[in-house]
């Protein structure tokens, strides 16, 4: 279905963190063997997959299913926000780390990631990981998805990785896009249409040769603040048009005013398609204050 529409889906299965649901289903995948609840909250949890051969076999099996479902060259294996509390507290995990000759838990995550990346490579696929995987040693062929702006991308480019820019907070479309009173709930601070338009995917300090390793950009649409599809559409449109221009138009063709001039036609298309887009970038903003004479003053803000 996606391929017929010239879309390649890159699936993400996060290891070794963001794994609480997997451990709730198969407690032996975790360090303690205990069964946690399936998390119903957002944020970072400390339920990591146990970095051993049995978990790896399980993950390889998951990857077999994922590869059968998704023909993409790239498979994202996460690696972000793996808080090592449980690993550090486990004598078994510490002993495993020492047996592998590794100095710390980040290197142990690197070992786990590399095993899975090598399994994917054996099947002709390329692993993608969030920039935290740079803290361990991972194959140079792994693609880094950088969200720590700009340090993650700079480090990845210096190490010779291909990089996808998914910078937080500018490309995190769960952020508010205006300070208007009727803006739907979102993550602070505001990342406006103009903020996205002005985003430069080449981090400052990167050389021209390094910049050639930037594969593209990604907008992240974490859905915690979006209980309905209409809210998803509000978060995406029209900021995605700004990002499309950043990604696909030469810098010489960039101009905020020109973009704005083309927006009414684009919004007309959204309307015709029934897309519940945000008009926050064009809405008048004003504040009410009590004047000295106790009359209300209107002040544009
Ligand atoms: C991320 O925002 N945890 C990649």
PDB file of C-alpha atoms in Angstrom, residues 2-301:
ATOM      1  CA  UNK A   2       2.777   2.438   0.950  1.00  0.00           C
ATOM      2  CA  UNK A   3       5.033   1.463  -1.955  1.00  0.00           C
ATOM      3  CA  UNK A   4       2.246   2.086  -4.450  1.00  0.00           C
ATOM      4  CA  UNK A   5       2.256   5.640  -3.116  1.00  0.00           C
ATOM      5  CA  UNK A   6       6.077   5.924  -3.357  1.00  0.00           C
ATOM      6  CA  UNK A   7       6.423   5.814   0.434  1.00  0.00           C
ATOM      7  CA  UNK A   8       9.024   3.673   2.168  1.00  0.00           C
ATOM      8  CA  UNK A   9       8.151   2.982   5.785  1.00  0.00           C
ATOM      9  CA  UNK A  10      11.108   2.640   8.155  1.00  0.00           C
ATOM     10  CA  UNK A  11       9.880   0.734  11.224  1.00  0.00           C
ATOM     11  CA  UNK A  12      11.367   1.357  14.674  1.00  0.00           C
ATOM     12  CA  UNK A  13      11.616  -1.242  17.427  1.00  0.00           C
ATOM     13  CA  UNK A  14      13.391   0.268  20.411  1.00  0.00           C
ATOM     14  CA  UNK A  15      16.147  -1.711  22.164  1.00  0.00           C
ATOM     15  CA  UNK A  16      17.263  -2.043  24.896  1.00  0.00           C
ATOM     16  CA  UNK A  17      15.058   0.669  26.470  1.00  0.00           C
ATOM     17  CA  UNK A  18      11.418   1.631  26.003  1.00  0.00           C
ATOM     18  CA  UNK A  19      10.938  -2.113  26.417  1.00  0.00           C
ATOM     19  CA  UNK A  20       8.550  -2.270  29.371  1.00  0.00           C
ATOM     20  CA  UNK A  21       5.676  -3.696  27.306  1.00  0.00           C
ATOM     21  CA  UNK A  22       7.894  -6.499  25.969  1.00  0.00           C
ATOM     22  CA  UNK A  23       9.082  -7.335  29.497  1.00  0.00           C
ATOM     23  CA  UNK A  24       5.494  -7.263  30.778  1.00  0.00           C
ATOM     24  CA  UNK A  25       4.734  -9.959  28.190  1.00  0.00           C
ATOM     25  CA  UNK A  26       7.944 -11.977  28.654  1.00  0.00           C
ATOM     26  CA  UNK A  27       9.464 -11.203  32.094  1.00  0.00           C
ATOM     27  CA  UNK A  28      12.589 -13.280  31.311  1.00  0.00           C
ATOM     28  CA  UNK A  29      13.546 -10.561  28.811  1.00  0.00           C
ATOM     29  CA  UNK A  30      14.218  -8.230  31.747  1.00  0.00           C
ATOM     30  CA  UNK A  31      17.034  -8.192  34.262  1.00  0.00           C
ATOM     31  CA  UNK A  32      15.037  -9.073  37.370  1.00  0.00           C
ATOM     32  CA  UNK A  33      12.680 -11.679  35.899  1.00  0.00           C
ATOM     33  CA  UNK A  34       9.806  -9.726  37.482  1.00  0.00           C
ATOM     34  CA  UNK A  35       6.736  -8.759  35.490  1.00  0.00           C
ATOM     35  CA  UNK A  36       6.090  -4.994  35.356  1.00  0.00           C
ATOM     36  CA  UNK A  37       2.746  -3.486  34.424  1.00  0.00           C
ATOM     37  CA  UNK A  38       2.447  -2.340  30.844  1.00  0.00           C
ATOM     38  CA  UNK A  39       3.264   1.335  31.164  1.00  0.00           C
ATOM     39  CA  UNK A  40       0.369   3.671  30.558  1.00  0.00           C
ATOM     40  CA  UNK A  41       2.492   6.761  31.082  1.00  0.00           C
ATOM     41  CA  UNK A  42       4.997   8.573  28.905  1.00  0.00           C
ATOM     42  CA  UNK A  43       8.626   9.237  29.671  1.00  0.00           C
ATOM     43  CA  UNK A  44      11.674   7.170  30.408  1.00  0.00           C
ATOM     44  CA  UNK A  45      11.346   3.864  32.232  1.00  0.00           C
ATOM     45  CA  UNK A  46      14.134   1.699  33.578  1.00  0.00           C
ATOM     46  CA  UNK A  47      12.900  -1.673  32.298  1.00  0.00           C
ATOM     47  CA  UNK A  48      15.701  -2.575  29.917  1.00  0.00           C
ATOM     48  CA  UNK A  49      16.113  -5.810  28.000  1.00  0.00           C
ATOM     49  CA  UNK A  50      18.714  -8.005  29.657  1.00  0.00           C
ATOM     50  CA  UNK A  51      21.844  -7.865  27.493  1.00  0.00           C
ATOM     51  CA  UNK A  52      22.366 -11.603  27.063  1.00  0.00           C
ATOM     52  CA  UNK A  53      22.229 -14.258  24.356  1.00  0.00           C
ATOM     53  CA  UNK A  54      18.630 -15.249  25.110  1.00  0.00           C
ATOM     54  CA  UNK A  55      17.315 -11.687  24.709  1.00  0.00           C
ATOM     55  CA  UNK A  56      19.376 -11.273  21.543  1.00  0.00           C
ATOM     56  CA  UNK A  57      17.809 -14.406  20.081  1.00  0.00           C
ATOM     57  CA  UNK A  58      14.386 -12.975  20.882  1.00  0.00           C
ATOM     58  CA  UNK A  59      15.253  -9.608  19.297  1.00  0.00           C
ATOM     59  CA  UNK A  60      16.600 -11.359  16.187  1.00  0.00           C
ATOM     60  CA  UNK A  61      13.269 -13.192  15.957  1.00  0.00           C
ATOM     61  CA  UNK A  62      11.409  -9.879  16.219  1.00  0.00           C
ATOM     62  CA  UNK A  63      13.660  -8.498  13.487  1.00  0.00           C
ATOM     63  CA  UNK A  64      12.792 -11.519  11.289  1.00  0.00           C
ATOM     64  CA  UNK A  65       9.115 -10.565  11.588  1.00  0.00           C
ATOM     65  CA  UNK A  66       9.853  -6.875  11.026  1.00  0.00           C
ATOM     66  CA  UNK A  67      11.967  -7.599   7.936  1.00  0.00           C
ATOM     67  CA  UNK A  68       9.231  -9.852   6.542  1.00  0.00           C
ATOM     68  CA  UNK A  69       6.684  -7.069   6.986  1.00  0.00           C
ATOM     69  CA  UNK A  70       8.781  -4.083   5.881  1.00  0.00           C
ATOM     70  CA  UNK A  71      10.921  -4.175   2.722  1.00  0.00           C
ATOM     71  CA  UNK A  72      12.822  -0.994   3.727  1.00  0.00           C
ATOM     72  CA  UNK A  73      16.602  -0.852   3.491  1.00  0.00           C
ATOM     73  CA  UNK A  74      16.666   0.776   6.947  1.00  0.00           C
ATOM     74  CA  UNK A  75      15.399  -0.681  10.228  1.00  0.00           C
ATOM     75  CA  UNK A  76      15.428   1.633  13.273  1.00  0.00           C
ATOM     76  CA  UNK A  77      16.483  -0.084  16.492  1.00  0.00           C
ATOM     77  CA  UNK A  78      16.046   2.851  18.864  1.00  0.00           C
ATOM     78  CA  UNK A  79      18.708   3.047  21.554  1.00  0.00           C
ATOM     79  CA  UNK A  80      17.446   6.261  23.149  1.00  0.00           C
ATOM     80  CA  UNK A  81      16.730   6.893  26.810  1.00  0.00           C
ATOM     81  CA  UNK A  82      18.049   3.566  28.073  1.00  0.00           C
ATOM     82  CA  UNK A  83      18.431   4.445  31.767  1.00  0.00           C
ATOM     83  CA  UNK A  84      20.872   1.848  33.107  1.00  0.00           C
ATOM     84  CA  UNK A  85      19.619   1.587  36.711  1.00  0.00           C
ATOM     85  CA  UNK A  86      18.647  -2.078  36.433  1.00  0.00           C
ATOM     86  CA  UNK A  87      21.771  -3.069  34.531  1.00  0.00           C
ATOM     87  CA  UNK A  88      24.032  -1.357  37.061  1.00  0.00           C
ATOM     88  CA  UNK A  89      22.235  -2.997  39.979  1.00  0.00           C
ATOM     89  CA  UNK A  90      22.591  -6.507  38.551  1.00  0.00           C
ATOM     90  CA  UNK A  91      25.753  -8.520  39.471  1.00  0.00           C
ATOM     91  CA  UNK A  92      24.969 -10.806  36.519  1.00  0.00           C
ATOM     92  CA  UNK A  93      24.905  -7.935  34.031  1.00  0.00           C
ATOM     93  CA  UNK A  94      28.066  -6.402  35.537  1.00  0.00           C
ATOM     94  CA  UNK A  95      29.845  -9.758  35.263  1.00  0.00           C
ATOM     95  CA  UNK A  96      28.750 -10.066  31.621  1.00  0.00           C
ATOM     96  CA  UNK A  97      30.114  -6.575  30.929  1.00  0.00           C
ATOM     97  CA  UNK A  98      33.476  -7.495  32.444  1.00  0.00           C
ATOM     98  CA  UNK A  99      33.612 -10.811  30.571  1.00  0.00           C
ATOM     99  CA  UNK A 100      33.194  -8.902  27.310  1.00  0.00           C
ATOM    100  CA  UNK A 101      36.088  -6.618  28.353  1.00  0.00           C
ATOM    101  CA  UNK A 102      33.844  -3.547  28.394  1.00  0.00           C
ATOM    102  CA  UNK A 103      34.398  -0.582  30.686  1.00  0.00           C
ATOM    103  CA  UNK A 104      30.897   0.723  31.267  1.00  0.00           C
ATOM    104  CA  UNK A 105      27.194   0.244  30.630  1.00  0.00           C
ATOM    105  CA  UNK A 106      27.162   2.521  27.569  1.00  0.00           C
ATOM    106  CA  UNK A 107      29.694   0.188  25.965  1.00  0.00           C
ATOM    107  CA  UNK A 108      27.485  -2.746  26.945  1.00  0.00           C
ATOM    108  CA  UNK A 109      24.552  -1.080  25.173  1.00  0.00           C
ATOM    109  CA  UNK A 110      26.931  -0.588  22.214  1.00  0.00           C
ATOM    110  CA  UNK A 111      27.685  -4.329  22.228  1.00  0.00           C
ATOM    111  CA  UNK A 112      23.976  -5.228  22.292  1.00  0.00           C
ATOM    112  CA  UNK A 113      23.191  -2.721  19.516  1.00  0.00           C
ATOM    113  CA  UNK A 114      26.098  -3.957  17.393  1.00  0.00           C
ATOM    114  CA  UNK A 115      24.923  -7.573  17.663  1.00  0.00           C
ATOM    115  CA  UNK A 116      21.478  -6.590  16.369  1.00  0.00           C
ATOM    116  CA  UNK A 117      22.927  -4.250  13.708  1.00  0.00           C
ATOM    117  CA  UNK A 118      25.155  -7.101  12.477  1.00  0.00           C
ATOM    118  CA  UNK A 119      22.145  -9.438  12.323  1.00  0.00           C
ATOM    119  CA  UNK A 120      20.317  -6.883  10.169  1.00  0.00           C
ATOM    120  CA  UNK A 121      23.414  -6.395   7.987  1.00  0.00           C
ATOM    121  CA  UNK A 122      23.551 -10.167   7.379  1.00  0.00           C
ATOM    122  CA  UNK A 123      20.067  -9.812   5.900  1.00  0.00           C
ATOM    123  CA  UNK A 124      21.005  -6.842   3.727  1.00  0.00           C
ATOM    124  CA  UNK A 125      19.454  -4.214   5.996  1.00  0.00           C
ATOM    125  CA  UNK A 126      21.002  -1.152   7.643  1.00  0.00           C
ATOM    126  CA  UNK A 127      20.419  -0.320  11.303  1.00  0.00           C
ATOM    127  CA  UNK A 128      19.353   3.164  12.353  1.00  0.00           C
ATOM    128  CA  UNK A 129      19.729   4.291  15.964  1.00  0.00           C
ATOM    129  CA  UNK A 130      19.129   7.417  18.030  1.00  0.00           C
ATOM    130  CA  UNK A 131      22.311   9.376  18.755  1.00  0.00           C
ATOM    131  CA  UNK A 132      22.738   7.819  22.231  1.00  0.00           C
ATOM    132  CA  UNK A 133      24.161   4.732  20.502  1.00  0.00           C
ATOM    133  CA  UNK A 134      27.288   6.817  19.809  1.00  0.00           C
ATOM    134  CA  UNK A 135      28.166   6.461  23.514  1.00  0.00           C
ATOM    135  CA  UNK A 136      29.019   2.794  22.872  1.00  0.00           C
ATOM    136  CA  UNK A 137      31.038   1.526  19.935  1.00  0.00           C
ATOM    137  CA  UNK A 138      28.726   0.805  16.995  1.00  0.00           C
ATOM    138  CA  UNK A 139      29.502  -0.051  13.362  1.00  0.00           C
ATOM    139  CA  UNK A 140      30.232   2.982  11.137  1.00  0.00           C
ATOM    140  CA  UNK A 141      27.572   1.664   8.750  1.00  0.00           C
ATOM    141  CA  UNK A 142      24.826   2.370  11.330  1.00  0.00           C
ATOM    142  CA  UNK A 143      22.775   5.448  10.488  1.00  0.00           C
ATOM    143  CA  UNK A 144      22.418   7.899  13.352  1.00  0.00           C
ATOM    144  CA  UNK A 145      19.151   9.691  13.925  1.00  0.00           C
ATOM    145  CA  UNK A 146      20.125  12.819  15.794  1.00  0.00           C
ATOM    146  CA  UNK A 147      17.737  14.438  18.256  1.00  0.00           C
ATOM    147  CA  UNK A 148      20.250  16.105  20.603  1.00  0.00           C
ATOM    148  CA  UNK A 149      20.721  19.374  18.776  1.00  0.00           C
ATOM    149  CA  UNK A 150      23.446  19.898  17.573  1.00  0.00           C
ATOM    150  CA  UNK A 151      25.901  17.765  19.594  1.00  0.00           C
ATOM    151  CA  UNK A 152      24.525  14.375  18.526  1.00  0.00           C
ATOM    152  CA  UNK A 153      24.772  15.184  14.828  1.00  0.00           C
ATOM    153  CA  UNK A 154      28.211  16.776  15.104  1.00  0.00           C
ATOM    154  CA  UNK A 155      29.609  13.731  16.913  1.00  0.00           C
ATOM    155  CA  UNK A 156      27.959  11.316  14.455  1.00  0.00           C
ATOM    156  CA  UNK A 157      29.280  13.184  11.411  1.00  0.00           C
ATOM    157  CA  UNK A 158      32.772  13.352  12.898  1.00  0.00           C
ATOM    158  CA  UNK A 159      32.649   9.572  13.381  1.00  0.00           C
ATOM    159  CA  UNK A 160      31.705   9.153   9.702  1.00  0.00           C
ATOM    160  CA  UNK A 161      28.091   8.013  10.132  1.00  0.00           C
ATOM    161  CA  UNK A 162      25.248   8.896   7.818  1.00  0.00           C
ATOM    162  CA  UNK A 163      22.809  11.047   9.782  1.00  0.00           C
ATOM    163  CA  UNK A 164      19.113  11.864   9.760  1.00  0.00           C
ATOM    164  CA  UNK A 165      18.373  15.167  11.463  1.00  0.00           C
ATOM    165  CA  UNK A 166      15.427  14.884  13.861  1.00  0.00           C
ATOM    166  CA  UNK A 167      16.436  17.784  16.086  1.00  0.00           C
ATOM    167  CA  UNK A 168      14.702  18.460  19.369  1.00  0.00           C
ATOM    168  CA  UNK A 169      12.881  20.717  19.889  1.00  0.00           C
ATOM    169  CA  UNK A 170      12.506  22.320  16.423  1.00  0.00           C
ATOM    170  CA  UNK A 171      11.412  19.169  14.593  1.00  0.00           C
ATOM    171  CA  UNK A 172       9.328  17.785  17.452  1.00  0.00           C
ATOM    172  CA  UNK A 173       5.874  18.618  16.202  1.00  0.00           C
ATOM    173  CA  UNK A 174       4.264  17.766  19.525  1.00  0.00           C
ATOM    174  CA  UNK A 175       5.361  21.252  20.642  1.00  0.00           C
ATOM    175  CA  UNK A 176       2.893  24.136  20.638  1.00  0.00           C
ATOM    176  CA  UNK A 177       3.020  26.110  17.426  1.00  0.00           C
ATOM    177  CA  UNK A 178       1.766  29.369  18.901  1.00  0.00           C
ATOM    178  CA  UNK A 179       1.066  31.040  22.218  1.00  0.00           C
ATOM    179  CA  UNK A 180      -2.561  31.710  21.282  1.00  0.00           C
ATOM    180  CA  UNK A 181      -5.152  30.985  23.917  1.00  0.00           C
ATOM    181  CA  UNK A 182      -6.982  28.554  21.641  1.00  0.00           C
ATOM    182  CA  UNK A 183      -3.867  26.592  20.686  1.00  0.00           C
ATOM    183  CA  UNK A 184      -4.592  22.924  21.547  1.00  0.00           C
ATOM    184  CA  UNK A 185      -2.479  21.262  24.260  1.00  0.00           C
ATOM    185  CA  UNK A 186       1.141  20.629  23.365  1.00  0.00           C
ATOM    186  CA  UNK A 187       4.609  20.469  24.710  1.00  0.00           C
ATOM    187  CA  UNK A 188       6.229  23.765  25.716  1.00  0.00           C
ATOM    188  CA  UNK A 189       7.929  25.804  24.249  1.00  0.00           C
ATOM    189  CA  UNK A 190       6.493  27.084  21.005  1.00  0.00           C
ATOM    190  CA  UNK A 191       7.974  25.764  17.751  1.00  0.00           C
ATOM    191  CA  UNK A 192       6.220  27.930  15.188  1.00  0.00           C
ATOM    192  CA  UNK A 193       5.811  27.525  11.444  1.00  0.00           C
ATOM    193  CA  UNK A 194       8.639  30.046  11.021  1.00  0.00           C
ATOM    194  CA  UNK A 195      10.880  28.183  13.488  1.00  0.00           C
ATOM    195  CA  UNK A 196      10.524  25.051  11.354  1.00  0.00           C
ATOM    196  CA  UNK A 197      11.016  27.041   8.124  1.00  0.00           C
ATOM    197  CA  UNK A 198      14.208  28.609   9.499  1.00  0.00           C
ATOM    198  CA  UNK A 199      15.636  25.238  10.599  1.00  0.00           C
ATOM    199  CA  UNK A 200      19.073  24.565   9.133  1.00  0.00           C
ATOM    200  CA  UNK A 201      19.677  20.829   8.768  1.00  0.00           C
ATOM    201  CA  UNK A 202      23.453  21.302   8.592  1.00  0.00           C
ATOM    202  CA  UNK A 203      24.728  21.774  12.149  1.00  0.00           C
ATOM    203  CA  UNK A 204      27.123  24.663  12.599  1.00  0.00           C
ATOM    204  CA  UNK A 205      30.696  23.480  12.606  1.00  0.00           C
ATOM    205  CA  UNK A 206      30.084  20.612  10.148  1.00  0.00           C
ATOM    206  CA  UNK A 207      32.420  20.614   7.153  1.00  0.00           C
ATOM    207  CA  UNK A 208      31.083  20.367   3.585  1.00  0.00           C
ATOM    208  CA  UNK A 209      32.391  16.792   3.386  1.00  0.00           C
ATOM    209  CA  UNK A 210      30.612  15.884   6.636  1.00  0.00           C
ATOM    210  CA  UNK A 211      27.399  17.572   5.485  1.00  0.00           C
ATOM    211  CA  UNK A 212      27.219  15.174   2.558  1.00  0.00           C
ATOM    212  CA  UNK A 213      26.504  12.443   5.118  1.00  0.00           C
ATOM    213  CA  UNK A 214      23.229  14.089   6.144  1.00  0.00           C
ATOM    214  CA  UNK A 215      20.599  11.883   4.534  1.00  0.00           C
ATOM    215  CA  UNK A 216      17.645  14.085   5.365  1.00  0.00           C
ATOM    216  CA  UNK A 217      15.333  15.325   8.082  1.00  0.00           C
ATOM    217  CA  UNK A 218      12.599  13.769  10.174  1.00  0.00           C
ATOM    218  CA  UNK A 219       9.722  15.399  12.020  1.00  0.00           C
ATOM    219  CA  UNK A 220       8.834  13.578  15.231  1.00  0.00           C
ATOM    220  CA  UNK A 221       5.193  13.338  16.101  1.00  0.00           C
ATOM    221  CA  UNK A 222       5.015  11.825  19.573  1.00  0.00           C
ATOM    222  CA  UNK A 223       1.298  11.522  20.093  1.00  0.00           C
ATOM    223  CA  UNK A 224       0.880  11.944  23.862  1.00  0.00           C
ATOM    224  CA  UNK A 225      -0.867  15.293  23.406  1.00  0.00           C
ATOM    225  CA  UNK A 226      -2.913  14.121  20.418  1.00  0.00           C
ATOM    226  CA  UNK A 227      -5.949  12.077  21.421  1.00  0.00           C
ATOM    227  CA  UNK A 228      -7.622  12.419  18.019  1.00  0.00           C
ATOM    228  CA  UNK A 229      -6.607  12.327  14.363  1.00  0.00           C
ATOM    229  CA  UNK A 230      -7.753  15.953  14.028  1.00  0.00           C
ATOM    230  CA  UNK A 231      -5.133  16.916  16.657  1.00  0.00           C
ATOM    231  CA  UNK A 232      -2.495  14.992  14.732  1.00  0.00           C
ATOM    232  CA  UNK A 233      -3.428  16.915  11.593  1.00  0.00           C
ATOM    233  CA  UNK A 234      -3.318  20.192  13.529  1.00  0.00           C
ATOM    234  CA  UNK A 235       0.218  19.411  14.720  1.00  0.00           C
ATOM    235  CA  UNK A 236       1.473  18.327  11.294  1.00  0.00           C
ATOM    236  CA  UNK A 237      -0.083  20.860   8.921  1.00  0.00           C
ATOM    237  CA  UNK A 238       1.231  23.279   7.783  1.00  0.00           C
ATOM    238  CA  UNK A 239       4.563  22.859   9.625  1.00  0.00           C
ATOM    239  CA  UNK A 240       5.289  19.807   7.461  1.00  0.00           C
ATOM    240  CA  UNK A 241       5.159  22.045   4.367  1.00  0.00           C
ATOM    241  CA  UNK A 242       7.893  24.207   5.912  1.00  0.00           C
ATOM    242  CA  UNK A 243       9.994  21.131   6.649  1.00  0.00           C
ATOM    243  CA  UNK A 244       9.421  19.740   3.144  1.00  0.00           C
ATOM    244  CA  UNK A 245      10.851  22.944   1.732  1.00  0.00           C
ATOM    245  CA  UNK A 246      13.844  22.747   4.097  1.00  0.00           C
ATOM    246  CA  UNK A 247      14.451  19.157   3.010  1.00  0.00           C
ATOM    247  CA  UNK A 248      13.818  19.290  -0.699  1.00  0.00           C
ATOM    248  CA  UNK A 249      14.438  22.836  -2.002  1.00  0.00           C
ATOM    249  CA  UNK A 250      17.903  24.286  -2.550  1.00  0.00           C
ATOM    250  CA  UNK A 251      18.860  26.886   0.064  1.00  0.00           C
ATOM    251  CA  UNK A 252      18.974  29.500  -2.745  1.00  0.00           C
ATOM    252  CA  UNK A 253      15.203  29.081  -3.231  1.00  0.00           C
ATOM    253  CA  UNK A 254      14.446  29.758   0.431  1.00  0.00           C
ATOM    254  CA  UNK A 255      12.562  32.808   1.565  1.00  0.00           C
ATOM    255  CA  UNK A 256      10.035  33.137   4.347  1.00  0.00           C
ATOM    256  CA  UNK A 257       7.992  35.774   2.513  1.00  0.00           C
ATOM    257  CA  UNK A 258       7.796  33.647  -0.637  1.00  0.00           C
ATOM    258  CA  UNK A 259       6.716  30.680   1.461  1.00  0.00           C
ATOM    259  CA  UNK A 260       4.007  32.754   3.147  1.00  0.00           C
ATOM    260  CA  UNK A 261       2.801  34.018  -0.255  1.00  0.00           C
ATOM    261  CA  UNK A 262       2.302  30.401  -1.338  1.00  0.00           C
ATOM    262  CA  UNK A 263       0.559  29.341   1.869  1.00  0.00           C
ATOM    263  CA  UNK A 264      -3.023  30.431   1.049  1.00  0.00           C
ATOM    264  CA  UNK A 265      -3.038  28.088  -1.967  1.00  0.00           C
ATOM    265  CA  UNK A 266      -1.595  25.275   0.179  1.00  0.00           C
ATOM    266  CA  UNK A 267      -4.145  25.835   2.946  1.00  0.00           C
ATOM    267  CA  UNK A 268      -6.862  25.764   0.248  1.00  0.00           C
ATOM    268  CA  UNK A 269      -5.624  22.314  -0.765  1.00  0.00           C
ATOM    269  CA  UNK A 270      -5.694  21.124   2.863  1.00  0.00           C
ATOM    270  CA  UNK A 271      -9.254  22.419   3.156  1.00  0.00           C
ATOM    271  CA  UNK A 272     -10.333  20.623  -0.017  1.00  0.00           C
ATOM    272  CA  UNK A 273      -8.791  17.417   1.374  1.00  0.00           C
ATOM    273  CA  UNK A 274     -10.592  17.812   4.708  1.00  0.00           C
ATOM    274  CA  UNK A 275      -7.344  18.263   6.653  1.00  0.00           C
ATOM    275  CA  UNK A 276      -7.775  19.942  10.028  1.00  0.00           C
ATOM    276  CA  UNK A 277      -4.711  22.200   9.661  1.00  0.00           C
ATOM    277  CA  UNK A 278      -3.487  24.840  12.115  1.00  0.00           C
ATOM    278  CA  UNK A 279      -4.030  28.469  11.154  1.00  0.00           C
ATOM    279  CA  UNK A 280      -2.129  29.703  14.228  1.00  0.00           C
ATOM    280  CA  UNK A 281       0.629  31.267  12.114  1.00  0.00           C
ATOM    281  CA  UNK A 282      -1.915  33.591  10.519  1.00  0.00           C
ATOM    282  CA  UNK A 283      -4.255  34.307  13.424  1.00  0.00           C
ATOM    283  CA  UNK A 284      -4.210  37.760  15.033  1.00  0.00           C
ATOM    284  CA  UNK A 285      -2.789  37.743  18.538  1.00  0.00           C
ATOM    285  CA  UNK A 286      -3.835  40.276  21.110  1.00  0.00           C
ATOM    286  CA  UNK A 287      -3.905  40.741  24.853  1.00  0.00           C
ATOM    287  CA  UNK A 288      -6.487  42.503  27.010  1.00  0.00           C
ATOM    288  CA  UNK A 289      -5.323  44.772  29.798  1.00  0.00           C
ATOM    289  CA  UNK A 290      -7.172  47.176  32.073  1.00  0.00           C
ATOM    290  CA  UNK A 291      -6.309  50.768  31.131  1.00  0.00           C
ATOM    291  CA  UNK A 292      -5.569  53.511  33.656  1.00  0.00           C
ATOM    292  CA  UNK A 293      -9.166  54.710  33.329  1.00  0.00           C
ATOM    293  CA  UNK A 294     -10.383  51.154  33.930  1.00  0.00           C
ATOM    294  CA  UNK A 295     -11.413  50.806  30.288  1.00  0.00           C
ATOM    295  CA  UNK A 296     -10.163  47.756  28.439  1.00  0.00           C
ATOM    296  CA  UNK A 297      -7.219  48.399  26.103  1.00  0.00           C
ATOM    297  CA  UNK A 298      -6.547  46.061  23.177  1.00  0.00           C
ATOM    298  CA  UNK A 299      -2.839  45.482  22.710  1.00  0.00           C
ATOM    299  CA  UNK A 300      -1.498  43.462  19.787  1.00  0.00           C
ATOM    300  CA  UNK A 301       0.938  40.897  21.130  1.00  0.00           C
TER     301      UNK A 301
END
